[in-house]
mmCIF file of C-alpha atoms in Angstrom:
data_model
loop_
_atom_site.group_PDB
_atom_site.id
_atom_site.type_symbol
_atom_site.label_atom_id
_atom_site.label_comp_id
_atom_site.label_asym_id
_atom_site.label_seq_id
_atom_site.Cartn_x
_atom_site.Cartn_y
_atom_site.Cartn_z
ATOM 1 C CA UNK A 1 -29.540 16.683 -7.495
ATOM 2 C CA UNK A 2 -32.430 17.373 -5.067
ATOM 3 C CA UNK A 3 -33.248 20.829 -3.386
ATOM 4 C CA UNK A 4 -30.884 23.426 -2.774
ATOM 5 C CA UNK A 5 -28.102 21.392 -1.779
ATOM 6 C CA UNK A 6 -28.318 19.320 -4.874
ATOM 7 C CA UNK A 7 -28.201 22.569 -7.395
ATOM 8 C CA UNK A 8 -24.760 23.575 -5.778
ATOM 9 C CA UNK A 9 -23.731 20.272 -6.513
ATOM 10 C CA UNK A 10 -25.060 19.828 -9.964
ATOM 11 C CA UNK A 11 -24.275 23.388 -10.971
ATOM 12 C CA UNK A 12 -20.880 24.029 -9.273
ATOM 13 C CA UNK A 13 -22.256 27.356 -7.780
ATOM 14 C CA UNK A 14 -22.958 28.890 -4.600
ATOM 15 C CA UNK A 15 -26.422 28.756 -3.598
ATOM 16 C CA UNK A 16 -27.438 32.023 -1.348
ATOM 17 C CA UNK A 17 -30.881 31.631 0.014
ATOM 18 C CA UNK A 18 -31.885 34.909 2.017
ATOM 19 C CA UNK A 19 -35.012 33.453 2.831
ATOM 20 C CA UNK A 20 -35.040 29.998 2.648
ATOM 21 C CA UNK A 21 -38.941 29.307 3.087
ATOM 22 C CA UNK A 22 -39.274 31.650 -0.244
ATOM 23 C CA UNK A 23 -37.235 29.103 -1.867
ATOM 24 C CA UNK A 24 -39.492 26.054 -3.445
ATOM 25 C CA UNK A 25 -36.567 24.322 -3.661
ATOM 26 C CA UNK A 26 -35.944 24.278 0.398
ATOM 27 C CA UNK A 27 -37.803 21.184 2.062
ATOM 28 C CA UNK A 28 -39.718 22.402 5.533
ATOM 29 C CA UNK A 29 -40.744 19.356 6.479
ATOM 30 C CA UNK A 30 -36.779 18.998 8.228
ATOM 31 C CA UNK A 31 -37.949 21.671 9.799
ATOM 32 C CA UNK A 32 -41.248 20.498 11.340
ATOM 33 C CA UNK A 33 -39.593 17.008 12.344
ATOM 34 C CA UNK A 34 -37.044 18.795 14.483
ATOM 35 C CA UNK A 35 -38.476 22.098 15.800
ATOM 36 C CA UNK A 36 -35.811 24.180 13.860
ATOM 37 C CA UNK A 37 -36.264 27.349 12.051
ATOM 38 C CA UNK A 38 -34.051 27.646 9.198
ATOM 39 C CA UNK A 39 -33.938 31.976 8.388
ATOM 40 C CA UNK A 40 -31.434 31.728 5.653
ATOM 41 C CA UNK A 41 -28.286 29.553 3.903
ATOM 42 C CA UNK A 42 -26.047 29.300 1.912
ATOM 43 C CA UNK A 43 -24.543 26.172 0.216
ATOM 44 C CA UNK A 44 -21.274 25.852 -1.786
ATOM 45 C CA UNK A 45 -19.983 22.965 -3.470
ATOM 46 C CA UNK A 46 -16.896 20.840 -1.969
ATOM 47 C CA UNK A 47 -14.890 20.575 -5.109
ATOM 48 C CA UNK A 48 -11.979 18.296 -5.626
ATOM 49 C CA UNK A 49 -8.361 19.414 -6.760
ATOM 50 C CA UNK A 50 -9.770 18.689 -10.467
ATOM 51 C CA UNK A 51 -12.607 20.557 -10.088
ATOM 52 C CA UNK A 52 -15.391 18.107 -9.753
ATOM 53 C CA UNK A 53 -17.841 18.315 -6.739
ATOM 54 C CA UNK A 54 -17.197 15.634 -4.147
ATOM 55 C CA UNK A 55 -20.031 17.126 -1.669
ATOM 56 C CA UNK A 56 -21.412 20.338 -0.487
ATOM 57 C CA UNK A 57 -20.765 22.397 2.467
ATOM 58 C CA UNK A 58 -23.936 24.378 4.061
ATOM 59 C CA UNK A 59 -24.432 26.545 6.862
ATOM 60 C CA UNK A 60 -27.363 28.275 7.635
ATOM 61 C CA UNK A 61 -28.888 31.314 10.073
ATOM 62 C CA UNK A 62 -26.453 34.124 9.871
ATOM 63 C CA UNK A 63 -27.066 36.145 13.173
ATOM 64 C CA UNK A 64 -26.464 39.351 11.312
ATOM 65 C CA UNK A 65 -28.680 39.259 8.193
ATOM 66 C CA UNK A 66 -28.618 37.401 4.837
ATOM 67 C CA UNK A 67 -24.862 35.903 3.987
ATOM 68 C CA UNK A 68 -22.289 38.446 1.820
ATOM 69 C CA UNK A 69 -20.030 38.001 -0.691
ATOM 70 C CA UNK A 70 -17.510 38.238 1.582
ATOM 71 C CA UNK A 71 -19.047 34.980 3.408
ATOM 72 C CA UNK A 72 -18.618 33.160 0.244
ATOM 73 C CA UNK A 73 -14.814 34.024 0.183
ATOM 74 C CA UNK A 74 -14.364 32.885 3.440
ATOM 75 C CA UNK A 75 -16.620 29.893 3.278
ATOM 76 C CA UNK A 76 -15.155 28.942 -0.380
ATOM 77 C CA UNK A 77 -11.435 29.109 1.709
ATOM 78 C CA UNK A 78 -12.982 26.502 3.997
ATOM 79 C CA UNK A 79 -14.167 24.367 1.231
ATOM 80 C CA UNK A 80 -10.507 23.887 -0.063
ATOM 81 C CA UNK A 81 -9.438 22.615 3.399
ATOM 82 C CA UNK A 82 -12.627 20.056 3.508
ATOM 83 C CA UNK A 83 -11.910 19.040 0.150
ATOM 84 C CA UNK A 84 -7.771 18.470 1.099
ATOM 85 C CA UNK A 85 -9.393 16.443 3.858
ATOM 86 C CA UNK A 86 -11.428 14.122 2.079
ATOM 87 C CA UNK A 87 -8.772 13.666 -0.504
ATOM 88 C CA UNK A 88 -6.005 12.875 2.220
ATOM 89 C CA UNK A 89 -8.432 10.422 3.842
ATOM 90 C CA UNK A 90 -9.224 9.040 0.349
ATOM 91 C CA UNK A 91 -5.659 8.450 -0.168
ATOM 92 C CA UNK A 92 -4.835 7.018 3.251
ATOM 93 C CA UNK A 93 -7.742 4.250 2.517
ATOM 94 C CA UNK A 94 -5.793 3.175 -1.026
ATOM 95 C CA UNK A 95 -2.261 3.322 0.335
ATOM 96 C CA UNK A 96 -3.735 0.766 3.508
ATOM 97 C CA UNK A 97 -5.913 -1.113 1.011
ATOM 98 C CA UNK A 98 -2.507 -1.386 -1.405
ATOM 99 C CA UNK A 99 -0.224 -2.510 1.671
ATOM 100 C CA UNK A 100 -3.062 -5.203 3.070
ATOM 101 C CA UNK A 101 -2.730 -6.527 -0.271
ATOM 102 C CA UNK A 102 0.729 -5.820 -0.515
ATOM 103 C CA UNK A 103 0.651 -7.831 3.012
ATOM 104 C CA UNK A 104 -1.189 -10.342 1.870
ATOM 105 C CA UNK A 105 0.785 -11.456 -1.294
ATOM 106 C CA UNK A 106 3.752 -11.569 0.474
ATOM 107 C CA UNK A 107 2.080 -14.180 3.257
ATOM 108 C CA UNK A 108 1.134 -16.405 0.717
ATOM 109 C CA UNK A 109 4.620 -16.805 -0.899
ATOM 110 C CA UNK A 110 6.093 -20.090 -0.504
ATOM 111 C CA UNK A 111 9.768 -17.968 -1.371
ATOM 112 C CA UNK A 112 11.143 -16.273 1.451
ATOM 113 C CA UNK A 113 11.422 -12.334 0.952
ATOM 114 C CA UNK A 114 13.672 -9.748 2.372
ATOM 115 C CA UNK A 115 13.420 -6.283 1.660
ATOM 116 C CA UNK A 116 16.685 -3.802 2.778
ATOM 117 C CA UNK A 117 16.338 0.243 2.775
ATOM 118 C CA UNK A 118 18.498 2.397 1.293
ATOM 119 C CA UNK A 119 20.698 2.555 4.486
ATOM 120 C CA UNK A 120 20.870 -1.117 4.281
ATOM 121 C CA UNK A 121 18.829 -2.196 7.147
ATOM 122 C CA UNK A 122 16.095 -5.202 6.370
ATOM 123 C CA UNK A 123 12.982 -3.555 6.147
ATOM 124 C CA UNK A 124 10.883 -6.512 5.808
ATOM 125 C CA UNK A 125 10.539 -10.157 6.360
ATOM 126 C CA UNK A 126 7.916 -12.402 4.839
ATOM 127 C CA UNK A 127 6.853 -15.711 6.463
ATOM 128 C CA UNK A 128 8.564 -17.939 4.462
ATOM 129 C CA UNK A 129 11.873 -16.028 4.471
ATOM 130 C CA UNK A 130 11.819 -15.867 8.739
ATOM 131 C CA UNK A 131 11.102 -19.449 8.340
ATOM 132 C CA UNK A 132 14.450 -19.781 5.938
ATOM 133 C CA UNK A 133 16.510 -17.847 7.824
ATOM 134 C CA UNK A 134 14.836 -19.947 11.276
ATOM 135 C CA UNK A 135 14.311 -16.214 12.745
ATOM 136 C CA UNK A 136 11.040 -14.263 13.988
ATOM 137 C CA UNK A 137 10.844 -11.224 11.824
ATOM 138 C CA UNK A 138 11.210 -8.866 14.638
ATOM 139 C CA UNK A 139 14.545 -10.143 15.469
ATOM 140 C CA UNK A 140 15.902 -9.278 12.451
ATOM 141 C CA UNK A 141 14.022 -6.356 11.004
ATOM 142 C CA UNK A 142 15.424 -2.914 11.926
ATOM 143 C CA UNK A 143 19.043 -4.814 11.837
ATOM 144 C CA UNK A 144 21.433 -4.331 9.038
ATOM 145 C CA UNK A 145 21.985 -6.631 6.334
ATOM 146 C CA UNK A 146 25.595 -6.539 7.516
ATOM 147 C CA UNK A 147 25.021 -7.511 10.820
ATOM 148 C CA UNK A 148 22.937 -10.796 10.175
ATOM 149 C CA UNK A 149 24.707 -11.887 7.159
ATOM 150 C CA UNK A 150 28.207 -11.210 7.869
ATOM 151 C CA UNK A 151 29.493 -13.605 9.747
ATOM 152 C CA UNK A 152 27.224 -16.659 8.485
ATOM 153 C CA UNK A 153 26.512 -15.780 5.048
ATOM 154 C CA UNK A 154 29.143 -13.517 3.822
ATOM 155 C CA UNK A 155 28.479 -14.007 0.474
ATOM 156 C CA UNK A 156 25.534 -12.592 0.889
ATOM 157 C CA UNK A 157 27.031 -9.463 2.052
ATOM 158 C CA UNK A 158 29.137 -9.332 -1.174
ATOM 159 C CA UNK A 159 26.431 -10.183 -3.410
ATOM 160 C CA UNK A 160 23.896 -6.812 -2.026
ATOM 161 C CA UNK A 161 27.302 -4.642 -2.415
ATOM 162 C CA UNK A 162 27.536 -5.632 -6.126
ATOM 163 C CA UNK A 163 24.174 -4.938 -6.560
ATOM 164 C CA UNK A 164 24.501 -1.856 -5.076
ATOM 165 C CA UNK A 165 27.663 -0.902 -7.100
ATOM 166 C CA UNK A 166 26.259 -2.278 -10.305
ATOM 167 C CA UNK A 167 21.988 -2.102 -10.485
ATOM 168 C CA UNK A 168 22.361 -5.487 -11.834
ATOM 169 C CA UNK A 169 20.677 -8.809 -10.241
ATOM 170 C CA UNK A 170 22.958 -11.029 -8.602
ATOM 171 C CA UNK A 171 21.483 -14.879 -9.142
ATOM 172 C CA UNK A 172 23.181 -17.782 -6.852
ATOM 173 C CA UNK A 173 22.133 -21.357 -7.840
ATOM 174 C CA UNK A 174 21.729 -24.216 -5.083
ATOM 175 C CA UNK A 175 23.845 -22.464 -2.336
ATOM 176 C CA UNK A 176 24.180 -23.875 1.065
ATOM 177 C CA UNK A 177 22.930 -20.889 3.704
ATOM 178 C CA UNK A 178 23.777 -20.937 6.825
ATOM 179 C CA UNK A 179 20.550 -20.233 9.181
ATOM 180 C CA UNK A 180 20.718 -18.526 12.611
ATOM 181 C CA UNK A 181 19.848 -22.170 14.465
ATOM 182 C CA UNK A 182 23.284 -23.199 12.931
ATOM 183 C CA UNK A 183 21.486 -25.804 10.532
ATOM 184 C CA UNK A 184 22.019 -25.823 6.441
ATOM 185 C CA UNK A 185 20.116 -25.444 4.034
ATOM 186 C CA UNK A 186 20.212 -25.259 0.284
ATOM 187 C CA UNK A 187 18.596 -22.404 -1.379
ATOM 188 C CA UNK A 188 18.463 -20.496 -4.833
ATOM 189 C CA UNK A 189 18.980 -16.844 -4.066
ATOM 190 C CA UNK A 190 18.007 -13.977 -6.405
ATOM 191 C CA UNK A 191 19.412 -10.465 -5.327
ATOM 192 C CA UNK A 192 17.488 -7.459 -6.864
ATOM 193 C CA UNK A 193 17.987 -3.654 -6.701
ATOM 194 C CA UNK A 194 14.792 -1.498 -5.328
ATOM 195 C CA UNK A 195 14.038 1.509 -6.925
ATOM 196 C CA UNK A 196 12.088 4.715 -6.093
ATOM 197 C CA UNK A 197 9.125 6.183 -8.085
ATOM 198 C CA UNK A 198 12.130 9.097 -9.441
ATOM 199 C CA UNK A 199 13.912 5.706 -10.859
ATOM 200 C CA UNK A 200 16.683 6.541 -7.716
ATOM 201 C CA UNK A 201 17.967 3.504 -5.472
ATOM 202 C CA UNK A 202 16.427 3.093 -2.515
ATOM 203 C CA UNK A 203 16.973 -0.389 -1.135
ATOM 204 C CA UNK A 204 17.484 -4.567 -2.312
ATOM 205 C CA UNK A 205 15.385 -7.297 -1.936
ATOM 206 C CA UNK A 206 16.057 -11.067 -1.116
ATOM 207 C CA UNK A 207 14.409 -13.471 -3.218
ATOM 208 C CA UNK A 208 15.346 -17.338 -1.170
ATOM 209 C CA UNK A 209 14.087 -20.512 -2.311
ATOM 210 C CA UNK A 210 14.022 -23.307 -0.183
ATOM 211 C CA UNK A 211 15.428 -26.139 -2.072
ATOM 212 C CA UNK A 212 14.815 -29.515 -0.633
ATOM 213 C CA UNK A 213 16.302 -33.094 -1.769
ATOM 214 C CA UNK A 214 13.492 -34.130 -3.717
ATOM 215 C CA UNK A 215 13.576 -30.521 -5.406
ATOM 216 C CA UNK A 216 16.937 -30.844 -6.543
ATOM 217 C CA UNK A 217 16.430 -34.465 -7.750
ATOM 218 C CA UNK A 218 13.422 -33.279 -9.627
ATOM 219 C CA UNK A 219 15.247 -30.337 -11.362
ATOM 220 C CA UNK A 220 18.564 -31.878 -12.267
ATOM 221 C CA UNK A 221 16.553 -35.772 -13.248
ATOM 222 C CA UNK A 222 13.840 -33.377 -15.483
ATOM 223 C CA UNK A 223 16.266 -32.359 -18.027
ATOM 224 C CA UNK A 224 16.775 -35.795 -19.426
ATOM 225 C CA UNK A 225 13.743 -37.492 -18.445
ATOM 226 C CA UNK A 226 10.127 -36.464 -19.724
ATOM 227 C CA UNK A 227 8.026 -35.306 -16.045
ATOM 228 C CA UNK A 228 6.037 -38.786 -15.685
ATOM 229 C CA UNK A 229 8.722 -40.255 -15.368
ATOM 230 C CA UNK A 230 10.987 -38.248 -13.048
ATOM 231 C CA UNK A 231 7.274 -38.520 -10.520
ATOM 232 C CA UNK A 232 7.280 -41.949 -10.972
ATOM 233 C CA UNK A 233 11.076 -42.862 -10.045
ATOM 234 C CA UNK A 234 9.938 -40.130 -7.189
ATOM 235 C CA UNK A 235 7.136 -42.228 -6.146
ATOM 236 C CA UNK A 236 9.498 -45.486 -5.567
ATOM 237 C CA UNK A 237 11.888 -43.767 -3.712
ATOM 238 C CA UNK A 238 14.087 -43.452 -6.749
ATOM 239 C CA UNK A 239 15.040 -47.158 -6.476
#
């Protein structure tokens, strides 16, 4: 809120200084430290789509005489564009700092994740699912869903189309998936639909989890046995 520059922030108002040394408000010791001569200026506020000032845009020593009304206009037009600017950058920062999270949630998952556009090419792979699936995640993003489940995994295939068809999620308990070394493994697989901020299909999504022997023996033993003992028989090799 300090000097001229601060009351076209505060107040929301042009500031038109024709002589900027009559001003108490202007500071001349800028001046002294750098040898310039400040003759007149005039400061607007950089407001932000609702209103509020973000910053302040000043330009000083019009060649032809003190600044017009018609400088305003013009320099009120340039404002908009600054303030466009700084919102665009603004919003750039949140949607990286949202997909680095995003990013980051997705690394951590021990469940593998697959993420297919609307045109049914895999959009994303998340550590765990490459390592599910035994393949990099640039080998099989860009690829359709088609071409890296059909032959292996059809049911895969036929589980996204009813999906699709439907908007309903497609569960699959303690399948054997075929991976693209050859190997099997058992997984759970939960198939969801993806939709757009207008509420309008725009993709699926892969949920795999890796289910290994002692998994299995721990799920299925658990719903008889109380959870100290299912890690104990565990523990001794389930002898």
């Amino acid at each position: 809120d300090a000097g001229i520059a601060g009351a076209a922030f505060t107040s929301g108002k042009p500031q038109n200084i024709p002589d900027a040394y009559a001003d108490p408000r202007f500071n001349a010791e800028v001046d002294r430290r750098s040898g310039y001569r400040t003759r007149n200026l005039l400061c607007l506020p950089v407001d932000d789509r609702y209103g509020g000032p973000v910053g302040v845009l000043q330009v000083l020593n019009k060649r032809s005489g003190p600044f017009t009304p018609h400088d305003i206009r013009l320099l009120r037009t340039f404002s908009s564009h600054i303030a466009i600017s700084i919102a665009n950058a603004r919003l750039f920062a949140d949607v990286l700092e949202l997909k680095n999270y995003n990013e980051s949630i997705l690394k951590s998952l021990t469940n593998g994740v697959v993420t297919i556009d609307a045109e049914g090419r895999i959009e994303k792979v998340n550590e765990a699912g490459a390592r599910i699936l035994a393949g990099a995640e640039g080998e099989l993003t860009g690829k359709t869903a088609e071409a890296v489940f059909a032959n292996s995994n059809p049911w895969i295939v036929k589980s996204l189309d009813y999906v699709a068809q439907t908007g309903k999620t497609d569960f699959h308990a303690d399948v054997d998936l075929r991976r693209r070394d050859g190997q099997t493994v058992s997984v759970n697989l939960n198939v969801a639909q993806l939709l757009s901020i207008e509420d309008v299909p725009s993709g699926a999504m892969l949920v795999l989890e890796g289910i290994t022997r002692e998994k299995r023996v721990r799920t299925t033993v658990a719903r008889y046995m109380a959870k100290e003992v299912v890690d104990r028989l565990l523990e001794q090799g389930g002898e």
